[in-house]
PDB file of C-alpha atoms and ligand atoms in Angstrom:
ATOM      1  CA  MET U 283     -10.693 -14.629  12.726  1.00 50.00           C
ATOM      2  CA  SER U 284     -10.311 -11.866  15.237  1.00 49.00           C
ATOM      3  CA  PRO U 285      -8.285  -8.731  13.178  1.00 53.00           C
ATOM      4  CA  GLY U 286      -7.055  -7.796  17.275  1.00 51.00           C
ATOM      5  CA  PRO U 287      -8.071  -5.734  19.348  1.00 52.00           C
ATOM      6  CA  ARG U 288      -9.223  -1.411  18.038  1.00 51.00           C
ATOM      7  CA  PRO U 289     -11.135   0.672  19.986  1.00 49.00           C
ATOM      8  CA  GLU U 290     -14.619  -0.335  19.434  1.00 50.00           C
ATOM      9  CA  THR U 291     -15.552   3.729  18.179  1.00 53.00           C
ATOM     10  CA  GLN U 292     -13.688   3.550  15.350  1.00 66.00           C
ATOM     11  CA  THR U 293     -15.073   2.989  11.921  1.00 79.00           C
ATOM     12  CA  PRO U 294     -12.582   1.028  10.485  1.00 91.00           C
ATOM     13  CA  MET U 295     -11.061   3.287   7.085  1.00 95.00           C
ATOM     14  CA  LEU U 296     -11.211  -0.051   4.970  1.00 98.00           C
ATOM     15  CA  CYS U 297     -13.084  -2.953   5.608  1.00 98.00           C
ATOM     16  CA  LEU U 298     -12.633  -6.276   3.298  1.00 98.00           C
ATOM     17  CA  ARG U 299     -15.086  -9.408   3.745  1.00 97.00           C
ATOM     18  CA  ASP U 300     -15.433 -12.988   2.722  1.00 98.00           C
ATOM     19  CA  VAL U 301     -13.786 -11.031  -0.444  1.00 98.00           C
ATOM     20  CA  ASP U 302     -13.529 -14.057  -4.303  1.00 98.00           C
ATOM     21  CA  ALA U 303     -11.255 -12.502  -6.426  1.00 98.00           C
ATOM     22  CA  PHE U 304     -11.052 -14.117  -9.669  1.00 98.00           C
ATOM     23  CA  TYR U 305      -9.281 -13.846 -13.146  1.00 97.00           C
ATOM     24  CA  GLY U 306     -11.296 -15.428 -15.473  1.00 96.00           C
ATOM     25  CA  ARG U 307     -12.702 -17.926 -13.836  1.00 95.00           C
ATOM     26  CA  ALA U 308      -9.453 -18.554 -11.682  1.00 97.00           C
ATOM     27  CA  GLN U 309     -10.265 -17.856  -8.560  1.00 98.00           C
ATOM     28  CA  VAL U 310      -7.274 -16.117  -5.955  1.00 98.00           C
ATOM     29  CA  LEU U 311      -8.855 -14.932  -3.615  1.00 98.00           C
ATOM     30  CA  PHE U 312     -10.839 -16.968  -1.325  1.00 98.00           C
ATOM     31  CA  GLY U 313     -13.582 -15.568   1.664  1.00 98.00           C
ATOM     32  CA  LEU U 314     -10.796 -12.453   2.553  1.00 98.00           C
ATOM     33  CA  THR U 315     -11.623 -10.775   5.743  1.00 98.00           C
ATOM     34  CA  LEU U 316      -9.086  -8.037   7.279  1.00 97.00           C
ATOM     35  CA  ASP U 317     -10.017  -4.201   8.305  1.00 97.00           C
ATOM     36  CA  VAL U 318      -7.294  -1.422   8.404  1.00 97.00           C
ATOM     37  CA  GLY U 319      -8.592   0.997  11.203  1.00 95.00           C
ATOM     38  CA  THR U 320      -8.188   5.173  11.019  1.00 94.00           C
ATOM     39  CA  GLY U 321      -4.087   6.006  10.871  1.00 93.00           C
ATOM     40  CA  GLU U 322      -3.004   2.035  11.330  1.00 96.00           C
ATOM     41  CA  ALA U 323      -1.043   0.486   8.983  1.00 97.00           C
ATOM     42  CA  LEU U 324      -1.907  -3.146   8.476  1.00 98.00           C
ATOM     43  CA  ALA U 325       1.150  -5.414   6.976  1.00 97.00           C
ATOM     44  CA  LEU U 326      -0.662  -7.915   4.668  1.00 97.00           C
ATOM     45  CA  LEU U 327       2.655 -10.738   4.164  1.00 96.00           C
ATOM     46  CA  GLY U 328       2.871 -13.419   2.415  1.00 95.00           C
ATOM     47  CA  ARG U 329       5.192 -15.651  -0.239  1.00 94.00           C
ATOM     48  CA  ASN U 330       5.147 -15.230  -3.532  1.00 93.00           C
ATOM     49  CA  GLY U 331       1.922 -15.872  -5.453  1.00 95.00           C
ATOM     50  CA  ALA U 332       0.149 -15.785  -2.291  1.00 96.00           C
ATOM     51  CA  GLY U 333      -2.375 -13.473  -3.892  1.00 97.00           C
ATOM     52  CA  LYS U 334      -0.715  -9.707  -2.018  1.00 97.00           C
ATOM     53  CA  SER U 335      -1.385  -7.536  -5.208  1.00 98.00           C
ATOM     54  CA  THR U 336      -4.244  -9.210  -6.125  1.00 98.00           C
ATOM     55  CA  THR U 337      -5.908  -7.886  -2.890  1.00 98.00           C
ATOM     56  CA  LEU U 338      -4.597  -4.324  -3.598  1.00 98.00           C
ATOM     57  CA  LYS U 339      -6.069  -4.415  -7.500  1.00 98.00           C
ATOM     58  CA  SER U 340      -9.083  -5.759  -5.815  1.00 98.00           C
ATOM     59  CA  ILE U 341      -9.462  -2.878  -3.385  1.00 98.00           C
ATOM     60  CA  MET U 342      -8.488  -0.432  -6.554  1.00 98.00           C
ATOM     61  CA  GLY U 343     -10.567  -1.993  -9.151  1.00 97.00           C
ATOM     62  CA  LEU U 344      -7.818  -3.155 -10.956  1.00 96.00           C
ATOM     63  CA  GLY U 345      -8.285  -5.934 -12.801  1.00 91.00           C
ATOM     64  CA  PRO U 346      -9.469  -8.990 -10.472  1.00 96.00           C
ATOM     65  CA  GLN U 347     -13.513  -9.682 -10.626  1.00 97.00           C
ATOM     66  CA  VAL U 348     -14.490  -9.202  -7.476  1.00 97.00           C
ATOM     67  CA  ARG U 349     -17.308 -11.064  -4.545  1.00 97.00           C
ATOM     68  CA  GLY U 350     -17.501  -9.870  -1.184  1.00 97.00           C
ATOM     69  CA  ALA U 351     -18.369  -6.159   0.672  1.00 97.00           C
ATOM     70  CA  ILE U 352     -14.998  -3.777   0.381  1.00 98.00           C
ATOM     71  CA  THR U 353     -16.123  -0.908   2.275  1.00 97.00           C
ATOM     72  CA  PHE U 354     -14.044   2.670   1.800  1.00 97.00           C
ATOM     73  CA  ARG U 355     -15.157   4.934   5.084  1.00 95.00           C
ATOM     74  CA  GLY U 356     -18.301   2.618   4.962  1.00 94.00           C
ATOM     75  CA  ARG U 357     -19.107   3.167   1.456  1.00 95.00           C
ATOM     76  CA  ASP U 358     -19.359  -0.098  -0.388  1.00 96.00           C
ATOM     77  CA  ILE U 359     -16.225   0.617  -3.600  1.00 97.00           C
ATOM     78  CA  VAL U 360     -15.935  -2.678  -5.759  1.00 97.00           C
ATOM     79  CA  GLY U 361     -17.483  -2.343  -9.001  1.00 96.00           C
ATOM     80  CA  LEU U 362     -16.777   1.317  -9.104  1.00 97.00           C
ATOM     81  CA  PRO U 363     -14.610   2.971 -11.499  1.00 97.00           C
ATOM     82  CA  SER U 364     -10.127   2.848 -10.038  1.00 96.00           C
ATOM     83  CA  ASP U 365     -10.193   6.644 -10.708  1.00 94.00           C
ATOM     84  CA  GLU U 366     -12.968   6.952  -8.681  1.00 95.00           C
ATOM     85  CA  ILE U 367     -11.853   4.932  -5.796  1.00 96.00           C
ATOM     86  CA  ALA U 368      -8.755   6.990  -5.949  1.00 95.00           C
ATOM     87  CA  ARG U 369     -10.728  10.066  -5.873  1.00 93.00           C
ATOM     88  CA  LEU U 370     -12.137   8.886  -2.220  1.00 94.00           C
ATOM     89  CA  GLY U 371      -9.310   8.942  -0.905  1.00 95.00           C
ATOM     90  CA  ILE U 372      -7.449   5.832  -1.498  1.00 97.00           C
ATOM     91  CA  GLY U 373      -3.801   6.212  -3.457  1.00 96.00           C
ATOM     92  CA  TYR U 374      -2.084   3.273  -5.079  1.00 97.00           C
ATOM     93  CA  VAL U 375       1.701   2.832  -5.168  1.00 97.00           C
ATOM     94  CA  PRO U 376       1.832  -0.804  -7.419  1.00 95.00           C
ATOM     95  CA  GLU U 377       4.511  -3.375  -7.569  1.00 91.00           C
ATOM     96  CA  ASP U 378       6.260  -1.492 -10.827  1.00 86.00           C
ATOM     97  CA  ARG U 379       6.521   2.024  -9.869  1.00 80.00           C
ATOM     98  CA  ARG U 380       4.797   3.376 -13.070  1.00 84.00           C
ATOM     99  CA  ILE U 381       6.628   6.560 -12.597  1.00 92.00           C
ATOM    100  CA  PHE U 382       6.689   8.573 -16.411  1.00 95.00           C
ATOM    101  CA  ARG U 383      10.632   8.177 -17.681  1.00 94.00           C
ATOM    102  CA  ASP U 384      10.466  11.368 -19.952  1.00 96.00           C
ATOM    103  CA  LEU U 385       8.585  13.799 -17.177  1.00 97.00           C
ATOM    104  CA  THR U 386      11.312  14.875 -14.581  1.00 97.00           C
ATOM    105  CA  VAL U 387      11.127  14.098 -11.119  1.00 97.00           C
ATOM    106  CA  ILE U 388       9.156  17.367 -10.035  1.00 97.00           C
ATOM    107  CA  GLU U 389       7.311  17.164 -13.270  1.00 97.00           C
ATOM    108  CA  ASN U 390       5.856  13.557 -12.005  1.00 97.00           C
ATOM    109  CA  LEU U 391       5.057  15.217  -8.967  1.00 97.00           C
ATOM    110  CA  GLU U 392       3.059  17.393  -9.889  1.00 96.00           C
ATOM    111  CA  VAL U 393       1.056  14.909 -12.410  1.00 94.00           C
ATOM    112  CA  GLY U 394      -0.165  13.354  -9.138  1.00 92.00           C
ATOM    113  CA  ARG U 395      -1.548  16.662  -7.619  1.00 93.00           C
ATOM    114  CA  ARG U 396      -4.711  16.840  -6.311  1.00 89.00           C
ATOM    115  CA  SER U 397      -6.455  18.208  -3.784  1.00 86.00           C
ATOM    116  CA  PRO U 398      -6.888  17.039  -0.494  1.00 83.00           C
ATOM    117  CA  PRO U 399     -10.861  16.626   0.783  1.00 78.00           C
ATOM    118  CA  ASP U 400     -12.576  19.078   2.482  1.00 77.00           C
ATOM    119  CA  ASP U 401     -11.866  17.630   5.911  1.00 78.00           C
ATOM    120  CA  ALA U 402      -8.501  16.584   5.833  1.00 76.00           C
ATOM    121  CA  SER U 403      -6.780  15.740   9.282  1.00 73.00           C
ATOM    122  CA  GLY U 404      -3.343  17.270   8.740  1.00 79.00           C
ATOM    123  CA  PRO U 405      -2.047  20.375   6.072  1.00 87.00           C
ATOM    124  CA  PRO U 406      -2.028  18.778   2.567  1.00 92.00           C
ATOM    125  CA  TRP U 407       1.430  17.262   0.747  1.00 95.00           C
ATOM    126  CA  THR U 408       3.380  19.844  -2.019  1.00 95.00           C
ATOM    127  CA  PRO U 409       6.999  18.723  -3.423  1.00 96.00           C
ATOM    128  CA  GLN U 410       8.587  20.871  -0.461  1.00 96.00           C
ATOM    129  CA  ARG U 411       7.812  18.757   2.117  1.00 95.00           C
ATOM    130  CA  LEU U 412       7.712  15.816   0.026  1.00 96.00           C
ATOM    131  CA  PHE U 413      11.696  16.610  -0.191  1.00 96.00           C
ATOM    132  CA  ASP U 414      12.335  16.711   3.308  1.00 95.00           C
ATOM    133  CA  LEU U 415      10.966  13.456   3.612  1.00 95.00           C
ATOM    134  CA  PHE U 416      12.690  12.206   0.932  1.00 94.00           C
ATOM    135  CA  PRO U 417      15.969  14.271   0.764  1.00 92.00           C
ATOM    136  CA  ASN U 418      17.303  12.463  -2.452  1.00 89.00           C
ATOM    137  CA  LEU U 419      14.213  13.592  -5.202  1.00 94.00           C
ATOM    138  CA  ALA U 420      15.359  17.202  -3.550  1.00 95.00           C
ATOM    139  CA  THR U 421      18.400  16.976  -5.541  1.00 95.00           C
ATOM    140  CA  LEU U 422      17.900  14.997  -8.721  1.00 96.00           C
ATOM    141  CA  ARG U 423      14.190  17.388  -9.364  1.00 95.00           C
ATOM    142  CA  ASN U 424      14.759  18.146 -12.345  1.00 96.00           C
ATOM    143  CA  ARG U 425      16.001  14.244 -13.815  1.00 97.00           C
ATOM    144  CA  ARG U 426      14.045  12.224 -15.536  1.00 96.00           C
ATOM    145  CA  GLY U 427      12.181   9.471 -14.664  1.00 95.00           C
ATOM    146  CA  ASP U 428      14.845   7.345 -16.496  1.00 94.00           C
ATOM    147  CA  GLU U 429      18.316   8.899 -15.607  1.00 95.00           C
ATOM    148  CA  ILE U 430      16.884   7.816 -11.184  1.00 94.00           C
ATOM    149  CA  SER U 431      17.671   4.966  -9.259  1.00 92.00           C
ATOM    150  CA  GLY U 432      15.351   2.369  -8.774  1.00 91.00           C
ATOM    151  CA  GLY U 433      15.112   3.047  -4.929  1.00 91.00           C
ATOM    152  CA  GLU U 434      14.751   6.656  -5.914  1.00 93.00           C
ATOM    153  CA  GLN U 435      12.048   5.482  -8.956  1.00 94.00           C
ATOM    154  CA  GLN U 436      10.082   3.372  -6.184  1.00 94.00           C
ATOM    155  CA  MET U 437      10.354   6.970  -3.549  1.00 95.00           C
ATOM    156  CA  LEU U 438       9.489   8.883  -6.204  1.00 96.00           C
ATOM    157  CA  ALA U 439       6.066   6.761  -6.825  1.00 96.00           C
ATOM    158  CA  LEU U 440       5.195   7.390  -3.190  1.00 97.00           C
ATOM    159  CA  ALA U 441       6.088  10.685  -3.759  1.00 97.00           C
ATOM    160  CA  ARG U 442       3.973  11.313  -6.442  1.00 97.00           C
ATOM    161  CA  THR U 443       0.889   9.272  -4.902  1.00 97.00           C
ATOM    162  CA  LEU U 444       1.348  11.313  -2.210  1.00 97.00           C
ATOM    163  CA  MET U 445       0.337  14.484  -4.201  1.00 97.00           C
ATOM    164  CA  GLY U 446      -2.912  12.927  -4.479  1.00 95.00           C
ATOM    165  CA  ASN U 447      -3.560  13.756  -0.578  1.00 95.00           C
ATOM    166  CA  PRO U 448      -4.655  10.064  -0.002  1.00 96.00           C
ATOM    167  CA  ARG U 449      -6.036   8.806   3.585  1.00 95.00           C
ATOM    168  CA  LEU U 450      -5.179   5.638   3.283  1.00 97.00           C
ATOM    169  CA  LEU U 451      -1.825   4.063   0.936  1.00 98.00           C
ATOM    170  CA  LEU U 452      -2.092   0.789  -0.710  1.00 98.00           C
ATOM    171  CA  LEU U 453       1.815  -0.280  -0.795  1.00 98.00           C
ATOM    172  CA  ASP U 454       2.813  -3.369  -2.937  1.00 97.00           C
ATOM    173  CA  GLU U 455       6.215  -4.725  -1.648  1.00 95.00           C
ATOM    174  CA  PRO U 456       7.901  -0.813  -1.916  1.00 94.00           C
ATOM    175  CA  SER U 457      11.553  -2.528  -0.647  1.00 92.00           C
ATOM    176  CA  GLU U 458      11.133  -5.153  -2.854  1.00 91.00           C
ATOM    177  CA  GLY U 459      14.997  -5.048  -5.043  1.00 87.00           C
ATOM    178  CA  LEU U 460      16.142  -1.868  -2.848  1.00 89.00           C
ATOM    179  CA  ALA U 461      19.753  -1.939  -1.509  1.00 88.00           C
ATOM    180  CA  PRO U 462      19.504  -2.099   2.426  1.00 89.00           C
ATOM    181  CA  VAL U 463      20.671   0.951   3.106  1.00 87.00           C
ATOM    182  CA  ILE U 464      17.604   2.227   0.600  1.00 89.00           C
ATOM    183  CA  VAL U 465      14.944   0.100   2.183  1.00 92.00           C
ATOM    184  CA  GLU U 466      15.812   1.918   5.660  1.00 91.00           C
ATOM    185  CA  GLY U 467      15.304   5.536   4.330  1.00 91.00           C
ATOM    186  CA  MET U 468      11.845   4.050   2.610  1.00 93.00           C
ATOM    187  CA  ALA U 469      11.261   2.224   6.027  1.00 95.00           C
ATOM    188  CA  ARG U 470      11.610   5.849   7.920  1.00 94.00           C
ATOM    189  CA  ALA U 471       9.636   7.673   5.338  1.00 95.00           C
ATOM    190  CA  VAL U 472       6.318   5.064   5.578  1.00 96.00           C
ATOM    191  CA  ALA U 473       6.270   5.842   9.244  1.00 96.00           C
ATOM    192  CA  GLU U 474       6.704   9.975   9.229  1.00 95.00           C
ATOM    193  CA  ILE U 475       3.598   9.302   6.677  1.00 96.00           C
ATOM    194  CA  LYS U 476       1.607   7.019   9.063  1.00 96.00           C
ATOM    195  CA  ALA U 477       2.346   9.716  11.897  1.00 94.00           C
ATOM    196  CA  GLY U 478       1.005  12.456   9.691  1.00 92.00           C
ATOM    197  CA  GLY U 479      -2.361  10.185   9.606  1.00 92.00           C
ATOM    198  CA  VAL U 480      -2.905   8.029   6.856  1.00 95.00           C
ATOM    199  CA  SER U 481      -3.383   4.519   7.237  1.00 96.00           C
ATOM    200  CA  ILE U 482      -1.633   2.298   5.591  1.00 98.00           C
ATOM    201  CA  LEU U 483      -2.196  -1.553   3.671  1.00 98.00           C
ATOM    202  CA  LEU U 484       1.877  -2.476   3.257  1.00 98.00           C
ATOM    203  CA  SER U 485       2.170  -5.983   0.973  1.00 97.00           C
ATOM    204  CA  GLU U 486       5.188  -6.956   2.251  1.00 95.00           C
ATOM    205  CA  GLN U 487       7.733 -10.298   2.057  1.00 92.00           C
ATOM    206  CA  ASN U 488      10.233  -8.548   4.213  1.00 92.00           C
ATOM    207  CA  LEU U 489       9.117  -9.509   7.724  1.00 92.00           C
ATOM    208  CA  ALA U 490      11.919  -6.307   9.137  1.00 91.00           C
ATOM    209  CA  PHE U 491      10.650  -3.573   6.992  1.00 94.00           C
ATOM    210  CA  ALA U 492       7.203  -4.535   7.650  1.00 95.00           C
ATOM    211  CA  ARG U 493       7.917  -4.459  11.480  1.00 94.00           C
ATOM    212  CA  ALA U 494       9.295  -0.781  11.286  1.00 94.00           C
ATOM    213  CA  ILE U 495       5.773   0.270   9.936  1.00 96.00           C
ATOM    214  CA  ALA U 496       2.811  -1.940  11.116  1.00 97.00           C
ATOM    215  CA  GLU U 497       1.222  -2.801  14.148  1.00 95.00           C
ATOM    216  CA  ARG U 498      -0.860  -5.718  12.763  1.00 96.00           C
ATOM    217  CA  ALA U 499      -0.317  -8.330  10.424  1.00 96.00           C
ATOM    218  CA  ALA U 500      -2.809 -10.537   8.110  1.00 97.00           C
ATOM    219  CA  VAL U 501      -1.016 -13.930   6.380  1.00 96.00           C
ATOM    220  CA  ILE U 502      -2.204 -15.275   3.324  1.00 96.00           C
ATOM    221  CA  GLU U 503      -1.850 -18.485   2.098  1.00 95.00           C
ATOM    222  CA  HIS U 504      -2.980 -19.269  -1.435  1.00 96.00           C
ATOM    223  CA  GLY U 505      -5.673 -16.836  -1.219  1.00 97.00           C
ATOM    224  CA  ARG U 506      -6.335 -17.635   2.358  1.00 97.00           C
ATOM    225  CA  LEU U 507      -6.189 -15.810   5.119  1.00 97.00           C
ATOM    226  CA  ARG U 508      -4.303 -17.524   7.934  1.00 94.00           C
ATOM    227  CA  TYR U 509      -2.731 -15.283  10.489  1.00 94.00           C
ATOM    228  CA  ALA U 510      -4.573 -11.808  11.571  1.00 95.00           C
ATOM    229  CA  GLY U 511      -3.659 -10.754  14.681  1.00 95.00           C
ATOM    230  CA  THR U 512      -0.756  -8.149  16.576  1.00 96.00           C
ATOM    231  CA  MET U 513       2.783  -7.806  14.898  1.00 94.00           C
ATOM    232  CA  ALA U 514       3.794  -8.936  18.137  1.00 94.00           C
ATOM    233  CA  GLU U 515       2.223 -11.894  18.532  1.00 94.00           C
ATOM    234  CA  LEU U 516       3.349 -12.708  14.878  1.00 93.00           C
ATOM    235  CA  MET U 517       6.438 -12.239  15.746  1.00 91.00           C
ATOM    236  CA  ALA U 518       6.028 -14.901  19.054  1.00 91.00           C
ATOM    237  CA  ASP U 519       4.552 -17.646  16.716  1.00 89.00           C
ATOM    238  CA  ALA U 520       7.061 -19.318  14.285  1.00 89.00           C
ATOM    239  CA  ALA U 521       4.922 -22.309  12.985  1.00 88.00           C
ATOM    240  CA  ILE U 522       3.251 -19.603  10.952  1.00 86.00           C
ATOM    241  CA  ARG U 523       6.097 -17.520  10.119  1.00 85.00           C
ATOM    242  CA  HIS U 524       8.079 -20.882   8.508  1.00 85.00           C
ATOM    243  CA  ALA U 525       5.113 -22.103   7.022  1.00 80.00           C
ATOM    244  CA  CYS U 526       3.932 -18.738   4.887  1.00 76.00           C
ATOM    245  CA  LEU U 527       6.623 -16.995   5.368  1.00 84.00           C
ATOM    246  CA  ALA U 528      10.463 -17.050   3.923  1.00 73.00           C
ATOM    247  CA  VAL U 529      11.517 -16.860   7.488  1.00 66.00           C
TER     248      VAL U 529
HETATM  249  N1  ATP A1351      -2.970 -11.194 -14.023  1.00 93.68           N
HETATM  250  C1  ATP A1351      -3.606 -11.742 -13.629  1.00 93.68           C
HETATM  251  N2  ATP A1351      -4.292 -13.063 -14.671  1.00 93.68           N
HETATM  252  C2  ATP A1351      -3.992 -14.370 -14.039  1.00 93.68           C
HETATM  253  N3  ATP A1351      -2.894 -14.830 -13.309  1.00 93.68           N
HETATM  254  C3  ATP A1351      -2.733 -14.030 -12.123  1.00 93.68           C
HETATM  255  C4  ATP A1351      -2.922 -13.066 -12.650  1.00 93.68           C
HETATM  256  N4  ATP A1351      -2.154 -12.203 -11.718  1.00 93.68           N
HETATM  257  C5  ATP A1351      -1.637 -12.770 -10.938  1.00 93.68           C
HETATM  258  N5  ATP A1351      -2.094 -13.987 -11.266  1.00 93.68           N
HETATM  259  C6  ATP A1351      -2.112 -15.414 -10.232  1.00 93.68           C
HETATM  260  O1  ATP A1351      -3.034 -15.205  -8.853  1.00 93.68           O
HETATM  261  C7  ATP A1351      -2.031 -15.606  -7.720  1.00 93.68           C
HETATM  262  C8  ATP A1351      -1.942 -13.978  -6.856  1.00 93.68           C
HETATM  263  O2  ATP A1351      -0.740 -13.555  -7.297  1.00 93.68           O
HETATM  264  P1  ATP A1351      -0.712 -12.402  -6.387  1.00 93.68           P
HETATM  265  O3  ATP A1351       0.545 -11.217  -7.783  1.00 93.68           O
HETATM  266  O4  ATP A1351      -1.863 -11.581  -6.200  1.00 93.68           O
HETATM  267  O5  ATP A1351       0.066 -12.864  -5.508  1.00 93.68           O
HETATM  268  P2  ATP A1351       1.790 -11.903  -4.776  1.00 93.68           P
HETATM  269  O6  ATP A1351       1.232 -12.236  -3.824  1.00 93.68           O
HETATM  270  O7  ATP A1351       1.421 -10.354  -5.115  1.00 93.68           O
HETATM  271  O8  ATP A1351       2.872 -12.177  -5.302  1.00 93.68           O
HETATM  272  P3  ATP A1351       4.387 -11.999  -5.452  1.00 93.68           P
HETATM  273  O9  ATP A1351       4.733 -11.379  -3.925  1.00 93.68           O
HETATM  274  O10 ATP A1351       4.981 -12.970  -6.020  1.00 93.68           O
HETATM  275  O11 ATP A1351       4.064  -9.863  -5.430  1.00 93.68           O
HETATM  276  C9  ATP A1351      -0.386 -16.453  -8.293  1.00 93.68           C
HETATM  277  O12 ATP A1351      -1.142 -17.607  -8.310  1.00 93.68           O
HETATM  278  C10 ATP A1351      -0.232 -15.449 -10.303  1.00 93.68           C
HETATM  279  O13 ATP A1351      -0.586 -16.708 -10.421  1.00 93.68           O
HETATM  280 MG1   MG A1352       2.360  -9.348  -5.898  1.00 93.68          MG
END
């Protein structure tokens, strides 16, 4: 299935080719193929249990056994330890957030600090830049992780990952469980991060949120790619949306 139009000169940031993933003997992903281009955001959509989180964990080397090819900037990353994958420039925000509850907001950010790559395109992330991006966090900088709301924890988890200066962000349902006004702020922040040149693979069930960020979408159903194309084409394809999404 074609992943949609893109300038041919660009090497994709991330490529999955015929990826199978297993938990023990249970196969969860079946021949998944997708690309994320440089500076692009791709939405990975699908119902509960479709395999969105498994896809992100497979990329990060966190759990599933993987068969097939996963390359990041042309380099095969299957089988590498997850901390090495992170060091290559992939930032991962898991669905369960995993901030340090007994550290303050600013301490959480410092834990995530990592030097930018030598050939980084933009300025490195600093707590101040992140407070500009997430104004709520600025006023909470000395609060402990367990003293802030779920939405604030989600912002902190993303901000902490950005302190690692990733080239590619893997976001696992960042809008899940958040109040609508917080979702709006999150969408604005993610769009701004993307505008700064960071590539994004966004797992989502919230189509409105995904549309605000991604120009292309991949829809998976029971671990298989069912649709790949532009977000506009997906919006015009009611059959796929009704078959594979909760809309
Ligand atoms: N650690 C695990 N061991 C065994 N099976 C698992 C494990 N994690 C997930 N699965 C199974 O793999 C399938 C895909 O799960 P996954 O979490 O990737 O889906 P998802 O698309 O992220 O769903 P959700 O929207 O609910 O987060 C499901 O059938 C799930 O039960
Ligand atoms: Mg999930």
